[in-house]
Tab-separated table of C-alpha atoms and ligand atoms in Angstrom:
chain	number	residue	atom	x	y	z
U	1	MET	CA	80.540	93.409	89.254
U	2	ILE	CA	78.885	91.431	92.024
U	3	GLN	CA	77.825	93.631	95.053
U	4	ARG	CA	79.470	92.183	98.208
U	5	ALA	CA	78.420	93.354	101.647
U	6	GLY	CA	80.959	94.663	104.054
U	7	ARG	CA	84.365	96.209	103.461
U	8	HIS	CA	86.865	94.528	101.099
U	9	PHE	CA	89.802	93.258	103.051
U	10	LEU	CA	92.911	94.848	101.478
U	11	GLN	CA	95.786	92.866	103.098
U	12	ILE	CA	98.422	93.257	100.371
U	13	PRO	CA	101.662	94.978	101.513
U	14	GLY	CA	100.658	98.269	99.985
U	15	PRO	CA	98.859	100.221	98.733
U	16	THR	CA	97.199	99.964	102.218
U	17	ASN	CA	93.895	100.942	103.618
U	18	VAL	CA	93.454	104.734	103.780
U	19	PRO	CA	91.854	105.835	107.084
U	20	ASP	CA	88.532	107.629	106.807
U	21	ARG	CA	90.136	110.679	108.425
U	22	VAL	CA	92.575	110.886	105.631
U	23	LEU	CA	89.965	110.369	102.970
U	24	ARG	CA	87.989	113.171	104.482
U	25	ALA	CA	90.920	115.458	104.557
U	26	MET	CA	91.399	115.085	100.840
U	27	ASP	CA	87.805	115.420	99.994
U	28	ARG	CA	87.914	119.110	99.296
U	29	PRO	CA	87.583	121.408	96.259
U	30	THR	CA	90.915	121.693	94.456
U	31	MET	CA	92.887	124.679	95.660
U	32	ASP	CA	94.927	127.248	93.852
U	33	HIS	CA	98.485	125.868	94.162
U	34	ARG	CA	99.967	129.413	93.906
U	35	SER	CA	97.871	130.845	96.686
U	36	PRO	CA	99.141	131.918	100.132
U	37	ALA	CA	96.796	129.228	101.760
U	38	PHE	CA	98.674	126.598	99.663
U	39	ALA	CA	101.977	127.918	100.774
U	40	GLU	CA	100.827	127.567	104.411
U	41	LEU	CA	99.846	123.862	103.837
U	42	VAL	CA	103.216	123.053	102.310
U	43	LYS	CA	105.242	124.871	104.989
U	44	GLY	CA	103.254	123.048	107.656
U	45	LEU	CA	104.377	119.666	106.275
U	46	LYS	CA	108.034	120.346	106.657
U	47	GLU	CA	108.687	119.594	110.330
U	48	PRO	CA	106.380	116.581	110.580
U	49	LEU	CA	108.007	115.143	107.544
U	50	ARG	CA	111.479	115.634	109.144
U	51	ARG	CA	110.417	113.993	112.259
U	52	ILE	CA	109.188	110.894	110.430
U	53	PHE	CA	112.355	110.511	108.302
U	54	GLY	CA	114.611	111.458	111.220
U	55	CYS	CA	116.427	114.114	109.336
U	56	ALA	CA	117.265	117.794	109.504
U	57	GLY	CA	117.681	118.368	105.751
U	58	PRO	CA	115.162	118.800	103.083
U	59	VAL	CA	112.386	116.215	102.342
U	60	ILE	CA	111.392	116.519	98.604
U	61	ILE	CA	107.869	115.510	97.627
U	62	TYR	CA	107.049	114.280	94.218
U	63	PRO	CA	103.714	113.706	92.502
U	64	ALA	CA	104.954	110.284	91.550
U	65	SER	CA	104.957	106.608	92.638
U	66	GLY	CA	107.793	105.183	94.495
U	67	SER	CA	109.764	104.419	91.353
U	68	GLY	CA	110.026	108.087	90.601
U	69	ALA	CA	111.745	108.535	93.939
U	70	TRP	CA	114.146	105.766	93.082
U	71	GLU	CA	115.009	107.497	89.818
U	72	ALA	CA	115.320	110.914	91.461
U	73	ALA	CA	117.910	109.627	94.119
U	74	LEU	CA	120.162	108.382	91.304
U	75	VAL	CA	120.008	111.168	88.761
U	76	ASN	CA	120.441	113.940	91.368
U	77	THR	CA	123.651	112.526	92.823
U	78	LEU	CA	125.443	110.514	90.069
U	79	SER	CA	127.086	110.916	86.786
U	80	PRO	CA	127.135	108.693	83.596
U	81	GLY	CA	129.116	105.454	84.151
U	82	ASP	CA	129.238	105.796	87.953
U	83	ARG	CA	129.439	102.518	89.845
U	84	VAL	CA	126.752	101.787	92.431
U	85	LEU	CA	126.831	98.932	94.872
U	86	MET	CA	123.463	97.338	95.192
U	87	TYR	CA	122.496	94.489	97.331
U	88	GLU	CA	119.943	92.107	95.799
U	89	THR	CA	117.480	91.496	98.767
U	90	GLY	CA	114.722	90.656	96.261
U	91	HIS	CA	112.476	91.777	93.535
U	92	PHE	CA	112.507	95.470	94.365
U	93	ALA	CA	116.209	95.689	94.839
U	94	LYS	CA	116.500	94.067	91.425
U	95	LEU	CA	114.135	96.637	89.917
U	96	TRP	CA	116.182	99.526	91.368
U	97	ALA	CA	119.321	98.050	89.785
U	98	GLU	CA	117.511	97.814	86.487
U	99	ILE	CA	116.660	101.494	86.575
U	100	ALA	CA	120.314	102.378	87.435
U	101	THR	CA	121.460	100.364	84.345
U	102	LEU	CA	118.841	102.108	82.121
U	103	LEU	CA	120.127	105.505	83.328
U	104	GLY	CA	123.595	104.702	82.267
U	105	LEU	CA	125.011	103.849	85.697
U	106	GLU	CA	127.089	100.701	86.422
U	107	PRO	CA	125.400	98.636	89.183
U	108	VAL	CA	127.755	96.263	91.097
U	109	ILE	CA	125.197	93.746	92.238
U	110	LEU	CA	125.812	91.695	95.366
U	111	PRO	CA	123.488	88.650	94.997
U	112	GLY	CA	121.442	87.632	97.964
U	113	SER	CA	119.399	84.523	98.909
U	114	TRP	CA	116.050	86.523	98.933
U	115	ARG	CA	115.603	84.974	102.383
U	116	SER	CA	117.429	87.652	104.403
U	117	GLY	CA	118.255	91.349	104.455
U	118	ALA	CA	121.488	92.727	103.127
U	119	ASP	CA	124.722	90.897	104.180
U	120	VAL	CA	126.646	93.816	105.745
U	121	GLU	CA	129.890	91.969	105.677
U	122	ALA	CA	129.678	91.415	101.964
U	123	ILE	CA	129.077	95.106	101.448
U	124	GLY	CA	132.093	95.935	103.755
U	125	ARG	CA	134.328	93.536	101.734
U	126	ALA	CA	133.197	94.973	98.375
U	127	LEU	CA	134.079	98.457	99.591
U	128	GLU	CA	137.319	97.503	101.041
U	129	GLN	CA	138.334	95.936	97.582
U	130	ASP	CA	137.350	99.212	95.879
U	131	ARG	CA	140.534	100.984	96.748
U	132	SER	CA	140.272	103.698	94.226
U	133	HIS	CA	136.766	104.586	95.448
U	134	THR	CA	135.123	104.045	92.055
U	135	ILE	CA	131.821	103.085	93.808
U	136	ARG	CA	129.856	106.264	94.287
U	137	ALA	CA	126.911	104.924	96.154
U	138	VAL	CA	125.605	101.922	98.150
U	139	CYS	CA	121.877	101.320	97.584
U	140	VAL	CA	119.957	99.149	100.001
U	141	VAL	CA	116.178	98.329	100.271
U	142	HIS	CA	115.322	98.648	104.069
U	143	ASN	CA	112.284	96.475	103.993
U	144	GLU	CA	112.196	94.218	100.887
U	145	THR	CA	108.482	94.069	100.154
U	146	SER	CA	108.854	90.869	98.086
U	147	THR	CA	110.406	88.729	100.783
U	148	GLY	CA	109.475	90.354	104.157
U	149	CYS	CA	113.080	90.770	105.161
U	150	VAL	CA	114.677	93.914	106.734
U	151	SER	CA	118.262	95.121	106.288
U	152	PRO	CA	120.238	96.565	109.139
U	153	ILE	CA	120.801	100.062	107.824
U	154	ALA	CA	122.870	101.425	110.791
U	155	ASP	CA	125.289	98.392	110.317
U	156	VAL	CA	125.477	99.013	106.574
U	157	ARG	CA	126.647	102.608	107.348
U	158	ALA	CA	129.059	101.282	109.942
U	159	ALA	CA	130.561	98.911	107.295
U	160	ILE	CA	131.015	101.798	104.902
U	161	ASP	CA	132.681	103.892	107.512
U	162	ALA	CA	134.989	100.903	108.644
U	163	ALA	CA	136.030	100.549	105.045
U	164	GLY	CA	136.916	104.242	104.978
U	165	HIS	CA	134.886	104.561	101.882
U	166	PRO	CA	133.268	107.938	100.826
U	167	ALA	CA	130.243	106.323	98.969
U	168	LEU	CA	126.850	107.851	99.542
U	169	LEU	CA	124.297	105.580	101.274
U	170	MET	CA	120.798	105.409	99.617
U	171	VAL	CA	118.038	103.601	101.293
U	172	ASP	CA	114.592	102.608	100.004
U	173	THR	CA	112.044	102.745	102.890
U	174	ILE	CA	108.985	102.455	100.716
U	175	SER	CA	107.461	99.636	102.849
U	176	SER	CA	109.136	100.569	106.154
U	177	LEU	CA	108.634	104.341	106.714
U	178	GLY	CA	105.808	104.934	109.330
U	179	SER	CA	105.810	101.108	110.196
U	180	MET	CA	109.358	100.538	111.548
U	181	PRO	CA	111.774	102.657	113.313
U	182	TYR	CA	113.900	104.675	110.908
U	183	ALA	CA	116.469	107.505	111.552
U	184	ALA	CA	118.028	108.865	108.375
U	185	ASP	CA	120.539	111.185	110.170
U	186	GLU	CA	121.403	108.896	113.031
U	187	TRP	CA	121.981	106.054	110.669
U	188	GLY	CA	124.075	108.191	108.240
U	189	VAL	CA	121.699	107.851	105.260
U	190	ASP	CA	122.302	110.324	102.475
U	191	VAL	CA	119.175	109.738	100.372
U	192	THR	CA	116.024	108.163	101.749
U	193	VAL	CA	113.434	106.994	99.148
U	194	ALA	CA	109.886	106.628	100.356
U	195	GLY	CA	106.340	106.400	99.046
U	196	SER	CA	102.852	107.495	100.194
U	197	GLN	CA	100.900	104.195	99.812
U	198	LYS	CA	102.128	101.992	102.743
U	199	GLY	CA	103.006	103.013	106.202
U	200	LEU	CA	101.863	106.713	105.514
U	201	MET	CA	98.299	105.437	104.944
U	202	LEU	CA	97.745	107.475	101.687
U	203	PRO	CA	96.769	106.395	98.270
U	204	PRO	CA	99.515	105.796	95.754
U	205	GLY	CA	100.784	109.030	94.199
U	206	LEU	CA	103.275	110.743	96.321
U	207	SER	CA	106.946	109.747	96.852
U	208	PHE	CA	109.870	111.379	98.630
U	209	ASN	CA	113.618	111.883	98.820
U	210	ALA	CA	115.033	112.938	102.178
U	211	VAL	CA	118.414	114.404	101.516
U	212	SER	CA	121.519	114.848	103.490
U	213	SER	CA	124.015	117.705	103.077
U	214	LYS	CA	126.577	115.175	101.712
U	215	ALA	CA	124.032	114.292	98.946
U	216	LEU	CA	123.380	117.937	98.316
U	217	ASP	CA	127.115	118.368	97.683
U	218	ALA	CA	127.074	115.423	95.385
U	219	ALA	CA	124.120	116.878	93.443
U	220	ARG	CA	126.234	119.982	92.598
U	221	ALA	CA	128.731	117.751	90.862
U	222	ALA	CA	126.429	115.222	89.369
U	223	ARG	CA	126.049	115.034	85.533
U	224	LEU	CA	123.203	112.721	84.797
U	225	PRO	CA	120.515	114.640	83.011
U	226	ARG	CA	117.487	115.718	85.265
U	227	SER	CA	114.668	117.968	84.867
U	228	TYR	CA	111.433	116.680	86.515
U	229	TRP	CA	113.324	115.122	89.484
U	230	ASP	CA	115.834	118.074	89.946
U	231	TRP	CA	116.210	118.741	93.695
U	232	SER	CA	117.590	122.197	93.464
U	233	LYS	CA	114.389	123.654	91.756
U	234	MET	CA	112.288	121.780	94.356
U	235	ILE	CA	114.219	122.978	97.296
U	236	ASP	CA	114.234	126.468	96.113
U	237	MET	CA	110.469	126.658	95.515
U	238	ASN	CA	109.452	124.508	98.574
U	239	GLY	CA	111.217	127.043	100.753
U	240	ARG	CA	108.525	129.502	99.846
U	241	GLY	CA	105.723	126.910	100.007
U	242	PHE	CA	105.438	126.128	96.237
U	243	PHE	CA	106.504	123.674	93.694
U	244	PRO	CA	108.193	124.007	90.229
U	245	TYR	CA	105.207	122.236	88.686
U	246	THR	CA	101.629	121.389	89.660
U	247	PRO	CA	101.729	119.380	92.721
U	248	ALA	CA	99.358	116.652	93.888
U	249	THR	CA	97.345	119.254	95.858
U	250	ASN	CA	94.723	117.099	97.498
U	251	MET	CA	97.162	114.401	98.368
U	252	LEU	CA	99.052	116.973	100.300
U	253	TYR	CA	95.938	117.620	102.618
U	254	GLY	CA	95.927	113.792	103.078
U	255	LEU	CA	99.702	113.801	103.870
U	256	GLY	CA	99.128	116.500	106.608
U	257	GLU	CA	96.286	114.485	108.113
U	258	ALA	CA	98.171	111.067	108.043
U	259	LEU	CA	101.289	112.682	109.680
U	260	ALA	CA	99.050	114.115	112.366
U	261	MET	CA	97.487	110.754	112.971
U	262	LEU	CA	100.892	108.984	113.345
U	263	GLU	CA	102.071	111.714	115.764
U	264	GLU	CA	98.857	111.537	117.874
U	265	GLU	CA	99.330	107.772	118.275
U	266	GLY	CA	102.964	108.388	118.871
U	267	LEU	CA	105.553	106.949	116.590
U	268	ASP	CA	106.834	104.459	119.261
U	269	ASN	CA	103.292	103.062	119.631
U	270	VAL	CA	102.953	102.866	115.921
U	271	PHE	CA	106.179	100.848	115.720
U	272	ALA	CA	105.236	98.636	118.769
U	273	ARG	CA	101.687	97.983	117.119
U	274	HIS	CA	103.483	96.800	113.846
U	275	ALA	CA	105.953	94.625	115.830
U	276	ARG	CA	103.141	92.953	117.743
U	277	HIS	CA	100.988	92.345	114.606
U	278	ALA	CA	104.010	90.845	112.889
U	279	GLU	CA	104.791	88.582	115.859
U	280	ALA	CA	101.155	87.365	115.897
U	281	THR	CA	101.213	86.706	112.180
U	282	ARG	CA	104.349	84.699	112.465
U	283	ALA	CA	102.970	82.676	115.311
U	284	ALA	CA	99.991	81.741	113.153
U	285	VAL	CA	102.311	80.770	110.241
U	286	ARG	CA	104.436	78.592	112.528
U	287	HIS	CA	101.399	76.961	114.034
U	288	TRP	CA	100.068	76.180	110.536
U	289	GLY	CA	103.411	74.462	109.919
U	290	LEU	CA	104.172	76.771	106.987
U	291	GLU	CA	107.572	78.554	106.468
U	292	THR	CA	108.089	82.279	106.235
U	293	GLN	CA	110.156	83.419	103.183
U	294	CYS	CA	112.381	85.213	105.594
U	295	GLY	CA	114.778	82.719	106.995
U	296	HIS	CA	116.963	84.958	109.133
U	297	ASN	CA	115.582	85.454	112.632
U	298	GLY	CA	116.841	88.925	113.125
U	299	HIS	CA	115.506	90.299	109.678
U	300	HIS	CA	111.834	89.553	109.885
U	301	SER	CA	109.697	92.380	108.685
U	302	ASN	CA	107.154	94.021	110.840
U	303	SER	CA	105.145	95.311	107.922
U	304	LEU	CA	104.458	92.168	105.935
U	305	THR	CA	104.999	88.378	106.100
U	306	ALA	CA	105.670	86.291	102.988
U	307	VAL	CA	104.576	82.725	103.425
U	308	ARG	CA	106.016	79.771	101.439
U	309	LEU	CA	103.667	77.159	100.140
U	310	PRO	CA	104.579	73.472	100.348
U	311	GLU	CA	105.971	71.983	97.117
U	312	GLY	CA	103.171	71.227	94.618
U	313	HIS	CA	100.824	73.785	96.028
U	314	SER	CA	99.858	77.065	94.225
U	315	ALA	CA	100.066	80.318	96.176
U	316	ASP	CA	98.075	82.010	93.406
U	317	ARG	CA	95.286	79.421	93.606
U	318	LEU	CA	95.156	79.954	97.351
U	319	ARG	CA	94.929	83.756	96.940
U	320	ALA	CA	92.142	83.303	94.373
U	321	VAL	CA	90.058	81.070	96.673
U	322	ILE	CA	90.511	83.645	99.433
U	323	ALA	CA	89.543	86.520	97.264
U	324	ASP	CA	86.596	84.690	95.866
U	325	ARG	CA	85.196	83.264	99.163
U	326	PHE	CA	86.153	86.061	101.663
U	327	ASP	CA	86.674	89.075	99.595
U	328	MET	CA	90.358	89.572	100.769
U	329	SER	CA	93.274	90.551	98.734
U	330	LEU	CA	96.717	89.160	99.698
U	331	GLY	CA	100.027	89.962	97.989
U	332	ASN	CA	101.281	87.687	95.256
U	333	GLY	CA	104.792	86.266	94.818
U	334	LEU	CA	107.079	88.365	92.656
U	335	SER	CA	109.725	87.402	90.042
U	336	GLN	CA	111.314	84.073	91.186
U	337	LEU	CA	108.801	83.800	94.075
U	338	ALA	CA	105.748	83.874	91.719
U	339	ASP	CA	103.149	81.296	92.833
U	340	ARG	CA	105.584	80.103	95.481
U	341	VAL	CA	104.619	82.635	98.235
U	342	PHE	CA	101.686	84.815	99.217
U	343	ARG	CA	102.289	87.954	101.282
U	344	ILE	CA	100.204	89.103	104.266
U	345	GLY	CA	100.303	92.958	104.600
U	346	HIS	CA	100.033	94.010	108.223
U	347	LEU	CA	100.996	97.689	107.902
U	348	GLY	CA	99.414	100.966	107.978
U	349	ASP	CA	95.899	101.616	109.463
U	350	LEU	CA	95.424	98.189	111.060
U	351	ASN	CA	94.194	97.050	114.568
U	352	ASP	CA	94.135	93.671	116.353
U	353	LEU	CA	90.705	92.693	115.049
U	354	THR	CA	91.480	93.465	111.394
U	355	LEU	CA	94.617	91.232	111.744
U	356	MET	CA	92.445	88.444	113.272
U	357	GLY	CA	90.077	88.705	110.373
U	358	THR	CA	92.924	88.554	108.005
U	359	LEU	CA	94.435	85.511	109.571
U	360	ALA	CA	91.022	83.797	109.901
U	361	GLY	CA	90.588	84.286	106.052
U	362	VAL	CA	93.987	82.772	105.424
U	363	GLU	CA	93.312	79.785	107.635
U	364	MET	CA	89.874	79.067	106.099
U	365	GLY	CA	91.544	79.518	102.633
U	366	LEU	CA	94.199	77.040	103.433
U	367	SER	CA	91.480	74.396	104.246
U	368	LEU	CA	89.398	75.225	101.178
U	369	ALA	CA	92.366	75.154	98.803
U	370	GLY	CA	93.679	71.820	100.277
U	371	VAL	CA	96.951	73.227	101.463
U	372	PRO	CA	98.317	70.975	104.175
U	373	HIS	CA	98.452	72.786	107.601
U	374	GLN	CA	97.590	72.402	111.267
U	375	ALA	CA	94.468	74.177	112.217
U	376	GLY	CA	94.600	76.774	115.064
U	377	GLY	CA	97.013	79.383	113.670
U	378	VAL	CA	94.345	81.905	114.504
U	379	GLN	CA	94.358	80.890	118.167
U	380	ALA	CA	98.159	81.135	118.358
U	381	ALA	CA	97.917	84.735	117.113
U	382	MET	CA	95.097	85.447	119.584
U	383	ALA	CA	97.308	84.241	122.390
U	384	ILE	CA	99.726	86.901	121.538
U	385	LEU	CA	97.339	89.584	120.906
U	386	SER	CA	95.475	89.070	124.215
U	387	ARG	CA	98.426	88.655	126.507
U	388	GLU	CA	99.135	91.326	129.193
U	389	GLU	CA	100.667	94.557	127.702
U	390	THR	CA	104.305	94.991	128.275
U	391	GLU	CA	106.055	98.177	129.281
U	392	THR	CA	106.713	99.210	125.716
U	393	MET	CA	103.053	98.412	124.687
U	394	GLN	CA	101.132	100.277	127.310
U	395	PRO	CA	97.667	101.460	126.137
U	396	ILE	CA	98.040	104.765	124.455
U	397	GLU	CA	95.945	106.569	127.039
U	398	MET	CA	98.218	105.420	129.936
U	399	LYS	CA	101.364	106.520	128.045
U	400	ARG	CA	99.810	110.036	127.382
U	401	ALA	CA	99.043	110.330	131.074
U	402	ALA	CA	102.454	109.239	132.139
U	403	ARG	CA	104.061	112.050	130.029
N	501	LIG	N1	110.429	99.802	96.569
N	501	LIG	C1	109.788	98.933	97.332
N	501	LIG	C2	110.343	98.366	98.647
N	501	LIG	C3	108.394	98.644	96.999
N	501	LIG	O1	107.693	97.941	97.905
N	501	LIG	C4	107.883	99.244	95.924
N	501	LIG	C5	106.438	99.001	95.494
N	501	LIG	O2	105.741	98.215	96.114
N	501	LIG	C6	108.666	100.088	95.076
N	501	LIG	C7	109.946	100.308	95.489
N	501	LIG	C8	108.147	100.643	93.789
N	501	LIG	O3	107.230	101.683	94.149
N	501	LIG	P1	106.112	102.081	93.157
N	501	LIG	O4	105.352	100.764	92.822
N	501	LIG	O5	105.180	102.982	93.982
N	501	LIG	O6	106.627	102.835	92.041
């Protein structure tokens, strides 16, 4: 491997950069996971986790990637042959539906354009037509990482209620939690699926289910086989600060630190920061004369932007040029978007100048790869990042003083 000076720019939409503070928190000798000190660590995570999910119920932590938490949500609440309504926002929604099929469930897939979040009216209509209530759950990806589109979760819940339908609502927040506002209880979400490696600023390896009391009731009747993912054993042992099997001990130190960092910045500030970075990124893309994959104005993601390349130009070649010349990783296009889009991750531990470096790398890459564009996107982003702070974006110190 060639030694390259400076830090690699990891600007994929997850895994994201892990702050030094989190790395240091994990850099400890392995601890006894049956000791009183470990129980204290686990008990201390409970309330900060509830605050970030916006829930009063249990938050279950798995030593697994996000896909594990997808599977856990399904096997704990459903029975063989159950119908689940799944909106295809993009690649990740499609993968969740494939898991449902493999587990012996019957996904009812509502196709989407991959250029917007979920169509709430289509969900409402499907539920109204299901008069005998055979659909047991509605599954939606909050932030579709393959397209950069967000789904309006509170509206999905309103559509379920308006149809008078008893289905559970399950939401994947793997690339939104800790980057965009989320409120499981207020939005009536029964199972929230999340992962450690994006807005939570941790390495990959932990995933989560935040569970409502309605989902806990469903779990008592559910008949899909489950062992590793079983909520009941987890909830029972977690109550005493332990796990039914060996947990990812050092990752839990990191989790405690990452949650503390998010709270110290203030969640509202964290969300405003992501919104601002997303706005600056879109301004650059517009100026370049390129199109975002998200074509619905109200559905743009604050954690990533997927950018379409003009016909005849390869997004993978552009990414390779940027990686080679500027040591920066950008996300690739997935499934039907392979080679058509590249994805700029602007989530997690990111500040204005990191974003500027990222956009400068993209703009230089566009020139080098011969992709037609109008130079000056970086300036367009700078104009947004350097404008006067608005009320919601006051410097953190001023906000703290005002409290
Ligand atoms: N859901 C979303 C929205 C994702 O972005 C990802 C991964 O990027 C997954 C699910 C799958 O998670 P994992 O790759 O951690 O298993």
